[in-house]
Amino acid sequence: MTSIAANLQAVRARIAAACVAAGRRPESVRLLAVSKTWPAASVREAVAAGQRAFGENYVQEAVDKAAQLADLAEAGLEWHFIGPLQSNKTRLVAENFAWVHSVDRLKIAERLAAQRPPGLAPLQVCVQVNVSGEASKSGCSPDQADALAHAVAALSGVCLRGLMAIPEPGEDSRLQRSRFALLRQLRDRLNAEGLRLDTLSMGMSHDLEAAIMEGATLVRVGTAIFGERNYTT
Ligand SMILES: *Cc1c(COP(=O)(O)O)cnc(C)c1O
């Protein structure tokens, strides 16, 4: 059971079981396959097993990979940018991705909005929030999330879909759940203030169950699908 197809099946089963445990419909959670560092051939295998949405952290790697998979256009692959985003990379992201999960400051959102080609649907974005305090650097602070989300929601060229978080790694499932619950509460507050956020992008290979218990609508899973990453190659 080490093929990508078998791993995908196992991850889908974990998602379904977590949904049952949480009293949720399995269709309420999307699976994003995180293919960073893996070659186009691995993505191809996942596509053959029915997967369509892929997450990438490195802009040029993703653009090259997508070009190698151009023959799969009819399958309708959907590319999500999930990594830290520098200003000088926003144009490539705006031109090549359907989603960005890692918007953590207004300047980045404004550039993405302005650089989104008019012929494409608005870029679907999430505001990334640091729910782990000192233990993590990426994402805006929970205090900044409210103002940032409202400002991003007012831009045209991007469509604010929700919030994303990467809690610090760890095995303590109660701590994991408290981090995910914080993101859910922020989303609920923003919706009470008039936004319409339908996405909570949270949960990875080791903590997707905790995330689904707290309302994740999209889990980002790499290792459990493709195997351990090797950054040296
Ligand atoms: C790499 C990465 C993932 C996937 O993590 P796994 O532990 O391999 O499932 C998910 N989200 C983000 C933002 C990542 O950078």
Coordinates of N, CA and C and ligand atoms in Angstrom, one line a residue:
M1 N 0.8 -1.2 0.0 CA 0.0 0.0 0.0 C 0.9 1.3 0.0
T2 N 1.8 1.4 -1.0 CA 2.5 2.6 -1.0 C 2.3 3.4 -2.2
S3 N 1.4 3.0 -3.1 CA 1.2 3.8 -4.3 C 0.4 5.1 -3.9
I4 N 0.5 6.1 -4.8 CA -0.2 7.3 -4.5 C -1.7 7.1 -4.5
A5 N -2.1 6.2 -5.4 CA -3.6 5.9 -5.5 C -4.1 5.3 -4.2
A6 N -3.3 4.4 -3.6 CA -3.7 3.7 -2.4 C -3.6 4.8 -1.2
N7 N -2.6 5.6 -1.2 CA -2.5 6.6 -0.2 C -3.7 7.6 -0.3
L8 N -4.1 8.0 -1.5 CA -5.2 8.9 -1.6 C -6.5 8.3 -1.1
Q9 N -6.6 7.0 -1.4 CA -7.8 6.3 -0.9 C -7.8 6.3 0.7
A10 N -6.6 6.0 1.2 CA -6.6 6.0 2.7 C -6.8 7.4 3.3
V11 N -6.4 8.5 2.7 CA -6.6 9.8 3.2 C -8.1 10.1 3.0
R12 N -8.7 9.8 1.9 CA -10.1 10.0 1.8 C -10.9 9.3 2.9
A13 N -10.5 8.1 3.2 CA -11.1 7.3 4.2 C -11.0 8.0 5.6
R14 N -9.8 8.6 5.9 CA -9.6 9.3 7.1 C -10.5 10.5 7.2
I15 N -10.6 11.2 6.1 CA -11.5 12.4 6.0 C -13.0 12.0 6.3
A16 N -13.4 10.9 5.6 CA -14.7 10.4 5.8 C -15.0 10.0 7.2
A17 N -14.1 9.3 7.8 CA -14.2 8.9 9.2 C -14.3 10.1 10.2
A18 N -13.4 11.1 9.9 CA -13.4 12.3 10.8 C -14.8 13.0 10.6
C19 N -15.3 13.0 9.4 CA -16.6 13.7 9.2 C -17.7 13.0 10.0
V20 N -17.7 11.7 9.9 CA -18.7 10.9 10.7 C -18.5 11.2 12.2
A21 N -17.3 11.2 12.7 CA -17.1 11.5 14.1 C -17.6 12.9 14.5
A22 N -17.4 13.9 13.5 CA -17.8 15.2 13.8 C -19.3 15.5 13.4
G23 N -20.0 14.5 12.9 CA -21.4 14.7 12.5 C -21.5 15.6 11.3
R24 N -20.5 15.5 10.4 CA -20.5 16.3 9.2 C -20.6 15.5 8.0
R25 N -21.1 16.1 6.9 CA -21.1 15.3 5.6 C -19.7 15.2 5.0
P26 N -19.3 14.1 4.5 CA -18.0 13.9 3.9 C -17.7 14.9 2.8
E27 N -18.8 15.3 2.1 CA -18.6 16.2 0.9 C -18.3 17.6 1.4
S28 N -18.4 17.9 2.7 CA -18.2 19.2 3.2 C -16.7 19.5 3.4
V29 N -15.8 18.5 3.2 CA -14.4 18.8 3.3 C -13.7 18.4 2.0
R30 N -13.0 19.4 1.4 CA -12.2 19.2 0.2 C -10.8 18.8 0.5
L31 N -10.3 17.9 -0.3 CA -8.9 17.5 -0.2 C -8.0 18.2 -1.2
L32 N -7.0 19.0 -0.6 CA -6.0 19.6 -1.5 C -4.7 18.7 -1.3
A33 N -4.3 18.2 -2.5 CA -3.1 17.3 -2.4 C -1.8 18.3 -2.6
V34 N -1.0 18.3 -1.6 CA 0.2 19.2 -1.6 C 1.3 18.5 -2.3
S35 N 1.6 18.9 -3.5 CA 2.6 18.2 -4.4 C 3.9 18.9 -4.4
K36 N 4.2 19.9 -3.5 CA 5.5 20.6 -3.5 C 6.6 19.5 -3.4
T37 N 7.7 19.8 -4.1 CA 8.9 19.0 -4.2 C 8.7 17.7 -5.0
W38 N 7.5 17.3 -5.3 CA 7.2 16.1 -6.1 C 7.1 16.4 -7.6
P39 N 7.6 15.5 -8.4 CA 7.6 15.8 -9.9 C 6.2 15.7 -10.5
A40 N 6.1 16.2 -11.7 CA 4.9 16.1 -12.5 C 4.3 14.7 -12.6
A41 N 5.2 13.7 -12.6 CA 4.8 12.4 -12.7 C 3.9 11.9 -11.5
S42 N 4.3 12.5 -10.4 CA 3.5 12.1 -9.1 C 2.1 12.8 -9.2
V43 N 2.1 14.0 -9.7 CA 0.8 14.7 -9.8 C -0.1 13.9 -10.8
R44 N 0.6 13.4 -11.9 CA -0.1 12.7 -12.9 C -0.8 11.4 -12.3
E45 N 0.0 10.7 -11.4 CA -0.6 9.6 -10.8 C -1.8 9.9 -9.9
A46 N -1.7 11.0 -9.2 CA -2.8 11.4 -8.4 C -4.0 11.8 -9.2
V47 N -3.8 12.4 -10.3 CA -4.9 12.8 -11.2 C -5.6 11.5 -11.7
A48 N -4.8 10.5 -12.1 CA -5.3 9.3 -12.5 C -6.2 8.6 -11.5
A49 N -5.9 8.9 -10.2 CA -6.7 8.4 -9.1 C -7.8 9.3 -8.7
G50 N -8.1 10.3 -9.5 CA -9.3 11.2 -9.3 C -9.0 12.5 -8.6
Q51 N -7.8 12.8 -8.2 CA -7.5 14.1 -7.5 C -7.4 15.2 -8.5
R52 N -7.9 16.4 -8.2 CA -7.9 17.5 -9.1 C -7.2 18.8 -8.6
A53 N -7.3 19.0 -7.2 CA -6.8 20.2 -6.6 C -5.4 19.9 -6.0
F54 N -4.4 20.8 -6.4 CA -3.0 20.6 -5.9 C -2.5 21.8 -5.3
G55 N -1.7 21.7 -4.2 CA -1.1 22.8 -3.5 C 0.4 22.8 -3.7
E56 N 0.9 24.0 -3.9 CA 2.3 24.2 -4.2 C 2.8 25.4 -3.4
N57 N 4.1 25.4 -2.9 CA 4.7 26.4 -2.1 C 5.7 27.3 -2.9
Y58 N 6.2 26.8 -4.0 CA 7.3 27.5 -4.7 C 6.8 27.8 -6.1
V59 N 6.8 29.1 -6.4 CA 6.1 29.6 -7.6 C 6.7 28.9 -8.8
Q60 N 8.0 29.1 -9.0 CA 8.6 28.6 -10.3 C 8.4 27.1 -10.4
E61 N 8.6 26.4 -9.3 CA 8.4 24.9 -9.4 C 7.0 24.6 -9.9
A62 N 6.1 25.3 -9.3 CA 4.7 25.0 -9.7 C 4.4 25.3 -11.1
V63 N 4.9 26.5 -11.6 CA 4.7 26.9 -13.0 C 5.3 25.9 -13.9
D64 N 6.5 25.4 -13.6 CA 7.1 24.4 -14.5 C 6.3 23.1 -14.5
K65 N 5.9 22.7 -13.3 CA 5.1 21.5 -13.2 C 3.8 21.5 -14.0
A66 N 3.1 22.7 -13.8 CA 1.8 22.8 -14.6 C 2.1 22.8 -16.1
A67 N 3.2 23.3 -16.5 CA 3.5 23.3 -18.0 C 3.7 21.9 -18.5
Q68 N 4.3 21.1 -17.6 CA 4.5 19.7 -18.0 C 3.2 18.9 -18.0
L69 N 2.2 19.4 -17.4 CA 0.9 18.7 -17.3 C -0.1 19.3 -18.2
A70 N 0.3 20.2 -19.1 CA -0.6 20.9 -19.9 C -1.6 20.0 -20.7
D71 N -1.1 18.8 -21.0 CA -2.0 17.8 -21.7 C -3.2 17.4 -20.9
L72 N -3.1 17.7 -19.6 CA -4.3 17.3 -18.7 C -5.3 18.4 -18.6
A73 N -5.2 19.4 -19.4 CA -6.1 20.6 -19.3 C -7.6 20.1 -19.2
E74 N -7.9 19.1 -19.9 CA -9.3 18.7 -19.9 C -9.8 18.1 -18.6
A75 N -8.8 17.6 -17.8 CA -9.2 17.1 -16.5 C -9.6 18.2 -15.5
G76 N -9.2 19.4 -15.8 CA -9.5 20.6 -15.0 C -8.7 20.6 -13.7
L77 N -7.4 20.6 -13.8 CA -6.6 20.7 -12.6 C -6.7 22.1 -12.0
E78 N -6.7 22.2 -10.7 CA -6.8 23.4 -10.0 C -5.6 23.6 -9.1
W79 N -4.8 24.7 -9.3 CA -3.6 25.0 -8.6 C -3.8 26.0 -7.5
H80 N -3.4 25.6 -6.3 CA -3.5 26.5 -5.1 C -2.1 26.8 -4.6
F81 N -1.8 28.1 -4.4 CA -0.6 28.6 -3.9 C -0.7 28.6 -2.4
I82 N 0.1 27.9 -1.6 CA -0.1 27.8 -0.2 C 1.2 28.3 0.6
G83 N 2.2 28.7 -0.1 CA 3.5 29.1 0.6 C 3.6 30.6 0.9
P84 N 4.7 30.9 1.6 CA 4.9 32.4 1.8 C 5.1 33.1 0.5
L85 N 4.5 34.3 0.4 CA 4.5 35.0 -0.8 C 5.2 36.3 -0.7
Q86 N 6.2 36.5 -1.5 CA 6.9 37.8 -1.6 C 6.3 38.7 -2.7
S87 N 6.5 40.0 -2.5 CA 5.9 40.9 -3.5 C 6.3 40.7 -4.9
N88 N 7.6 40.3 -5.1 CA 8.1 40.2 -6.4 C 7.6 38.9 -7.1
K89 N 6.9 38.0 -6.4 CA 6.4 36.8 -7.0 C 4.8 36.9 -7.3
T90 N 4.2 38.0 -6.9 CA 2.8 38.0 -7.0 C 2.2 37.9 -8.4
R91 N 3.0 38.5 -9.4 CA 2.4 38.5 -10.7 C 2.3 37.0 -11.3
L92 N 3.4 36.2 -11.1 CA 3.4 34.8 -11.5 C 2.2 34.1 -10.8
V93 N 2.0 34.4 -9.6 CA 0.9 33.7 -8.8 C -0.4 34.1 -9.4
A94 N -0.6 35.4 -9.6 CA -1.9 35.9 -10.1 C -2.2 35.4 -11.5
E95 N -1.2 35.1 -12.2 CA -1.4 34.6 -13.6 C -1.6 33.1 -13.7
N96 N -1.1 32.3 -12.7 CA -1.0 30.9 -12.8 C -1.8 30.0 -11.8
F97 N -2.4 30.7 -10.8 CA -3.1 29.9 -9.8 C -4.6 30.2 -9.8
A98 N -5.3 29.3 -9.2 CA -6.8 29.6 -9.0 C -7.0 30.1 -7.6
W99 N -6.2 29.7 -6.7 CA -6.3 30.0 -5.3 C -5.0 30.5 -4.7
V100 N -5.0 31.3 -3.7 CA -3.9 31.6 -2.8 C -4.4 31.6 -1.3
H101 N -3.7 30.7 -0.6 CA -4.2 30.5 0.8 C -3.4 31.4 1.8
S102 N -2.3 32.0 1.4 CA -1.3 32.6 2.3 C -1.2 34.1 2.2
V103 N -2.4 34.8 2.1 CA -2.4 36.2 2.1 C -2.3 36.7 3.5
D104 N -1.2 37.4 3.9 CA -1.0 37.8 5.3 C -0.8 39.3 5.5
R105 N -0.9 40.0 4.3 CA -0.8 41.5 4.5 C -1.5 42.1 3.2
L106 N -2.0 43.3 3.4 CA -2.8 44.0 2.4 C -2.1 44.2 1.1
K107 N -0.8 44.6 1.3 CA 0.0 44.9 0.1 C 0.0 43.7 -0.9
I108 N 0.1 42.5 -0.4 CA 0.2 41.3 -1.2 C -1.2 41.1 -1.9
A109 N -2.3 41.3 -1.2 CA -3.6 41.1 -1.7 C -3.8 42.2 -2.8
E110 N -3.4 43.4 -2.6 CA -3.6 44.5 -3.6 C -2.8 44.2 -4.9
R111 N -1.6 43.7 -4.7 CA -0.8 43.3 -5.9 C -1.5 42.2 -6.7
L112 N -1.9 41.1 -5.9 CA -2.6 40.0 -6.6 C -3.9 40.5 -7.3
A113 N -4.6 41.3 -6.7 CA -5.9 41.8 -7.3 C -5.6 42.6 -8.6
A114 N -4.5 43.5 -8.5 CA -4.2 44.3 -9.7 C -3.6 43.5 -10.8
Q115 N -2.9 42.4 -10.5 CA -2.2 41.6 -11.5 C -3.0 40.5 -12.0
R116 N -4.2 40.2 -11.4 CA -5.0 39.1 -11.9 C -5.4 39.4 -13.4
P117 N -5.1 38.6 -14.3 CA -5.5 38.9 -15.7 C -7.0 39.0 -15.8
P118 N -7.5 40.0 -16.5 CA -9.0 40.3 -16.6 C -9.8 39.1 -17.2
G119 N -9.1 38.3 -18.0 CA -9.8 37.2 -18.6 C -10.1 36.0 -17.7
L120 N -9.4 36.0 -16.6 CA -9.6 34.9 -15.6 C -10.6 35.2 -14.6
A121 N -11.2 34.2 -14.0 CA -12.1 34.4 -12.8 C -11.2 35.0 -11.7
P122 N -11.9 35.7 -10.8 CA -11.1 36.3 -9.7 C -10.3 35.3 -9.0
L123 N -9.2 35.7 -8.5 CA -8.3 34.8 -7.7 C -9.0 34.5 -6.3
Q124 N -9.2 33.2 -6.0 CA -9.8 32.9 -4.7 C -8.8 32.9 -3.6
V125 N -9.0 33.7 -2.6 CA -8.0 33.8 -1.6 C -8.4 33.6 -0.2
C126 N -7.5 33.2 0.7 CA -7.7 33.1 2.1 C -6.7 34.0 2.8
V127 N -7.1 34.5 3.9 CA -6.2 35.2 4.8 C -5.6 34.2 5.7
Q128 N -4.2 34.2 5.8 CA -3.5 33.3 6.7 C -3.4 34.0 8.1
V129 N -3.8 33.3 9.1 CA -3.7 33.8 10.5 C -2.7 32.9 11.3
N130 N -1.9 33.6 12.0 CA -1.0 32.9 12.9 C -1.8 32.6 14.2
V131 N -2.2 31.3 14.4 CA -3.0 31.0 15.6 C -2.1 30.4 16.7
S132 N -0.8 30.4 16.5 CA 0.1 29.8 17.5 C 1.0 30.8 18.2
G133 N 0.7 32.0 18.1 CA 1.5 33.0 18.9 C 2.9 33.0 18.5
E134 N 3.8 33.0 19.6 CA 5.2 33.1 19.4 C 5.8 31.9 18.6
A135 N 5.0 30.8 18.7 CA 5.6 29.5 18.1 C 5.6 29.5 16.6
S136 N 5.1 30.5 16.0 CA 5.0 30.6 14.5 C 5.2 32.0 14.0
K137 N 5.7 32.1 12.8 CA 6.0 33.4 12.3 C 5.0 33.8 11.1
S138 N 4.5 32.8 10.4 CA 3.7 33.1 9.2 C 2.3 33.4 9.5
G139 N 1.7 34.3 8.8 CA 0.3 34.7 9.0 C 0.2 36.0 9.7
C140 N -0.9 36.7 9.6 CA -1.1 37.9 10.4 C -1.6 37.5 11.8
S141 N -1.5 38.4 12.7 CA -1.9 38.0 14.1 C -3.4 38.0 14.1
P142 N -4.0 37.2 15.1 CA -5.5 37.2 15.2 C -6.1 38.6 15.3
D143 N -5.3 39.5 16.0 CA -5.8 40.9 16.2 C -5.9 41.6 14.8
Q144 N -5.0 41.3 13.9 CA -5.0 42.0 12.6 C -6.0 41.4 11.6
A145 N -6.5 40.2 11.9 CA -7.2 39.4 10.9 C -8.5 40.1 10.5
D146 N -9.2 40.7 11.4 CA -10.5 41.3 11.1 C -10.3 42.5 10.1
A147 N -9.4 43.4 10.4 CA -9.2 44.5 9.5 C -8.7 44.1 8.1
L148 N -7.8 43.1 8.1 CA -7.2 42.6 6.9 C -8.3 41.9 6.0
A149 N -9.1 41.1 6.7 CA -10.1 40.4 5.9 C -11.1 41.4 5.3
H150 N -11.5 42.4 6.0 CA -12.5 43.3 5.5 C -11.8 44.1 4.3
A151 N -10.6 44.4 4.4 CA -9.9 45.2 3.3 C -9.7 44.3 2.1
V152 N -9.4 43.0 2.3 CA -9.2 42.1 1.2 C -10.6 41.9 0.5
A153 N -11.6 41.8 1.3 CA -13.0 41.5 0.7 C -13.4 42.6 -0.1
A154 N -12.9 43.8 0.1 CA -13.3 45.0 -0.7 C -12.6 45.1 -2.0
L155 N -11.6 44.3 -2.3 CA -10.8 44.4 -3.5 C -11.6 43.6 -4.7
S156 N -11.5 44.1 -5.9 CA -11.9 43.3 -7.0 C -10.7 42.7 -7.7
G157 N -10.9 41.6 -8.3 CA -9.8 40.8 -8.8 C -9.4 39.7 -7.9
V158 N -9.8 39.8 -6.7 CA -9.7 38.6 -5.7 C -11.0 38.5 -5.1
C159 N -11.3 37.2 -4.7 CA -12.5 36.9 -4.0 C -12.1 36.2 -2.6
L160 N -12.4 36.9 -1.5 CA -12.0 36.4 -0.2 C -12.9 35.2 0.1
R161 N -12.4 34.0 0.3 CA -13.1 32.8 0.5 C -13.1 32.4 2.0
G162 N -12.0 32.8 2.7 CA -12.0 32.3 4.1 C -10.6 32.5 4.7
L163 N -10.3 31.7 5.7 CA -9.1 31.8 6.5 C -8.3 30.5 6.4
M164 N -7.0 30.7 6.6 CA -6.0 29.6 6.6 C -5.1 29.6 7.8
A165 N -4.7 28.5 8.4 CA -3.8 28.5 9.5 C -2.9 27.2 9.4
I166 N -1.7 27.4 9.9 CA -0.7 26.3 10.0 C -0.3 26.3 11.5
P167 N -1.0 25.6 12.4 CA -0.5 25.6 13.8 C 0.9 25.0 13.9
E168 N 1.6 25.3 15.0 CA 2.9 24.7 15.3 C 2.7 23.1 15.3
P169 N 3.8 22.4 14.8 CA 3.7 21.0 14.8 C 3.6 20.4 16.2
G170 N 3.0 19.3 16.4 CA 2.9 18.7 17.7 C 1.8 17.6 17.8
E171 N 1.9 16.7 18.7 CA 1.0 15.6 18.8 C -0.2 15.8 19.7
D172 N -0.2 16.9 20.5 CA -1.2 17.2 21.4 C -2.5 17.6 20.7
S173 N -3.5 16.6 20.7 CA -4.6 16.9 19.9 C -5.6 18.0 20.5
R174 N -5.5 18.1 21.8 CA -6.3 19.2 22.4 C -5.7 20.6 22.1
L175 N -4.4 20.7 22.0 CA -3.8 21.9 21.6 C -4.1 22.2 20.1
Q176 N -4.0 21.2 19.3 CA -4.3 21.3 17.9 C -5.7 21.9 17.7
R177 N -6.7 21.2 18.5 CA -8.1 21.6 18.3 C -8.3 23.1 18.8
S178 N -7.6 23.5 19.9 CA -7.8 24.9 20.3 C -7.3 25.9 19.3
R179 N -6.2 25.5 18.6 CA -5.7 26.4 17.5 C -6.7 26.5 16.4
F180 N -7.2 25.4 16.0 CA -8.2 25.3 14.9 C -9.5 26.1 15.3
A181 N -9.9 25.9 16.6 CA -11.1 26.5 17.0 C -11.0 28.0 17.0
L182 N -9.8 28.5 17.2 CA -9.6 30.0 17.2 C -9.8 30.5 15.7
L183 N -9.4 29.7 14.8 CA -9.6 30.1 13.4 C -11.1 30.1 13.0
R184 N -11.8 29.1 13.5 CA -13.2 29.0 13.2 C -13.9 30.2 13.9
Q185 N -13.5 30.5 15.1 CA -14.2 31.7 15.8 C -14.0 33.0 15.0
L186 N -12.8 33.1 14.5 CA -12.5 34.3 13.7 C -13.4 34.4 12.5
R187 N -13.5 33.2 11.8 CA -14.4 33.2 10.6 C -15.8 33.5 11.0
D188 N -16.3 32.9 12.1 CA -17.7 33.2 12.5 C -17.9 34.6 12.8
R189 N -16.9 35.3 13.4 CA -17.1 36.7 13.8 C -17.1 37.5 12.5
L190 N -16.3 37.2 11.5 CA -16.3 37.9 10.3 C -17.6 37.8 9.5
N191 N -18.1 36.6 9.6 CA -19.4 36.3 8.9 C -20.5 37.1 9.6
A192 N -20.5 37.2 10.9 CA -21.4 37.9 11.7 C -21.3 39.4 11.4
E193 N -20.2 39.8 10.9 CA -20.0 41.2 10.5 C -20.3 41.5 9.1
G194 N -20.8 40.5 8.4 CA -21.3 40.7 7.1 C -20.5 40.1 5.9
L195 N -19.4 39.5 6.2 CA -18.6 38.8 5.2 C -19.3 37.4 4.9
R196 N -19.0 36.8 3.8 CA -19.5 35.5 3.5 C -18.4 34.5 3.2
L197 N -17.8 34.1 4.3 CA -16.6 33.2 4.2 C -17.0 31.8 4.3
D198 N -16.7 31.0 3.3 CA -17.2 29.6 3.3 C -16.0 28.6 3.5
T199 N -14.8 29.1 3.6 CA -13.6 28.2 3.6 C -12.8 28.4 4.9
L200 N -12.5 27.2 5.5 CA -11.5 27.1 6.6 C -10.5 26.2 6.1
S201 N -9.3 26.7 5.7 CA -8.2 25.9 5.1 C -7.3 25.5 6.3
M202 N -7.5 24.3 6.9 CA -6.7 23.9 8.0 C -6.7 22.4 8.2
G203 N -5.6 21.9 8.6 CA -5.4 20.4 8.8 C -4.4 19.9 7.7
M204 N -3.4 19.1 8.2 CA -2.4 18.6 7.3 C -2.4 17.1 7.6
S205 N -1.3 16.4 7.1 CA -1.2 15.0 7.3 C -1.4 14.5 8.7
H206 N -0.8 15.2 9.7 CA -0.8 14.7 11.0 C -2.0 15.2 11.9
D207 N -2.7 16.2 11.4 CA -3.7 16.8 12.3 C -5.1 17.0 11.6
L208 N -5.3 16.4 10.5 CA -6.5 16.6 9.7 C -7.8 16.3 10.5
E209 N -7.7 15.2 11.4 CA -8.9 14.9 12.1 C -9.3 16.0 13.1
A210 N -8.3 16.6 13.8 CA -8.6 17.7 14.7 C -9.2 18.8 14.0
A211 N -8.6 19.1 12.8 CA -9.1 20.2 12.0 C -10.6 20.0 11.6
I212 N -10.9 18.8 11.2 CA -12.3 18.5 10.7 C -13.2 18.6 11.9
M213 N -12.8 18.2 13.1 CA -13.6 18.3 14.2 C -14.0 19.8 14.5
E214 N -13.1 20.7 14.1 CA -13.3 22.1 14.4 C -13.8 22.9 13.2
G215 N -14.2 22.1 12.1 CA -14.9 22.8 11.0 C -14.1 23.0 9.8
A216 N -12.9 22.4 9.6 CA -12.2 22.6 8.4 C -13.1 22.3 7.2
T217 N -13.0 23.1 6.1 CA -13.7 22.8 4.9 C -12.7 22.3 3.8
L218 N -11.4 22.5 4.0 CA -10.4 22.1 3.1 C -9.1 21.7 3.9
V219 N -8.7 20.5 3.7 CA -7.4 20.0 4.3 C -6.3 19.9 3.3
R220 N -5.1 20.3 3.7 CA -4.0 20.4 2.8 C -3.0 19.2 3.1
V221 N -3.0 18.2 2.3 CA -2.3 17.0 2.7 C -1.2 16.6 1.7
G222 N 0.0 16.6 2.2 CA 1.2 16.2 1.3 C 1.7 14.8 1.6
T223 N 2.4 14.7 2.8 CA 3.1 13.5 3.1 C 2.3 12.3 3.1
A224 N 1.1 12.3 3.6 CA 0.2 11.1 3.6 C -0.2 10.6 2.2
I225 N 0.0 11.5 1.2 CA -0.4 11.1 -0.1 C 0.9 10.7 -0.9
F226 N 1.9 11.6 -0.9 CA 3.1 11.4 -1.7 C 4.3 10.8 -1.0
G227 N 4.3 10.8 0.3 CA 5.4 10.3 1.1 C 6.2 11.4 1.7
E228 N 7.3 11.0 2.4 CA 8.2 12.0 3.0 C 8.9 12.8 1.9
R229 N 8.9 14.1 2.1 CA 9.6 15.0 1.1 C 11.1 14.9 1.4
N230 N 11.8 15.0 0.3 CA 13.3 15.1 0.4 C 13.7 16.4 -0.3
Y231 N 14.1 17.4 0.6 CA 14.3 18.7 0.0 C 15.7 18.9 -0.6
T232 N 16.5 17.8 -0.5 CA 17.9 18.0 -1.0 C 18.0 17.7 -2.5
T233 N 17.0 17.0 -3.1 CA 17.1 16.7 -4.5 C 16.5 17.8 -5.4
Ligands
LIG1 C1 3.8 21.3 3.0 C2 2.5 21.9 3.5 C3 1.4 21.1 3.7 C4 1.4 19.6 3.7 O1 2.0 19.1 4.9 P1 2.0 17.6 5.2 O2 2.4 17.5 6.6 O3 3.1 17.0 4.2 O4 0.7 17.0 4.9 C5 0.2 21.8 4.1 N1 0.1 23.1 4.1 C6 1.2 23.9 3.9 C7 1.0 25.4 4.0 C8 2.4 23.4 3.5 O5 3.4 24.2 3.3

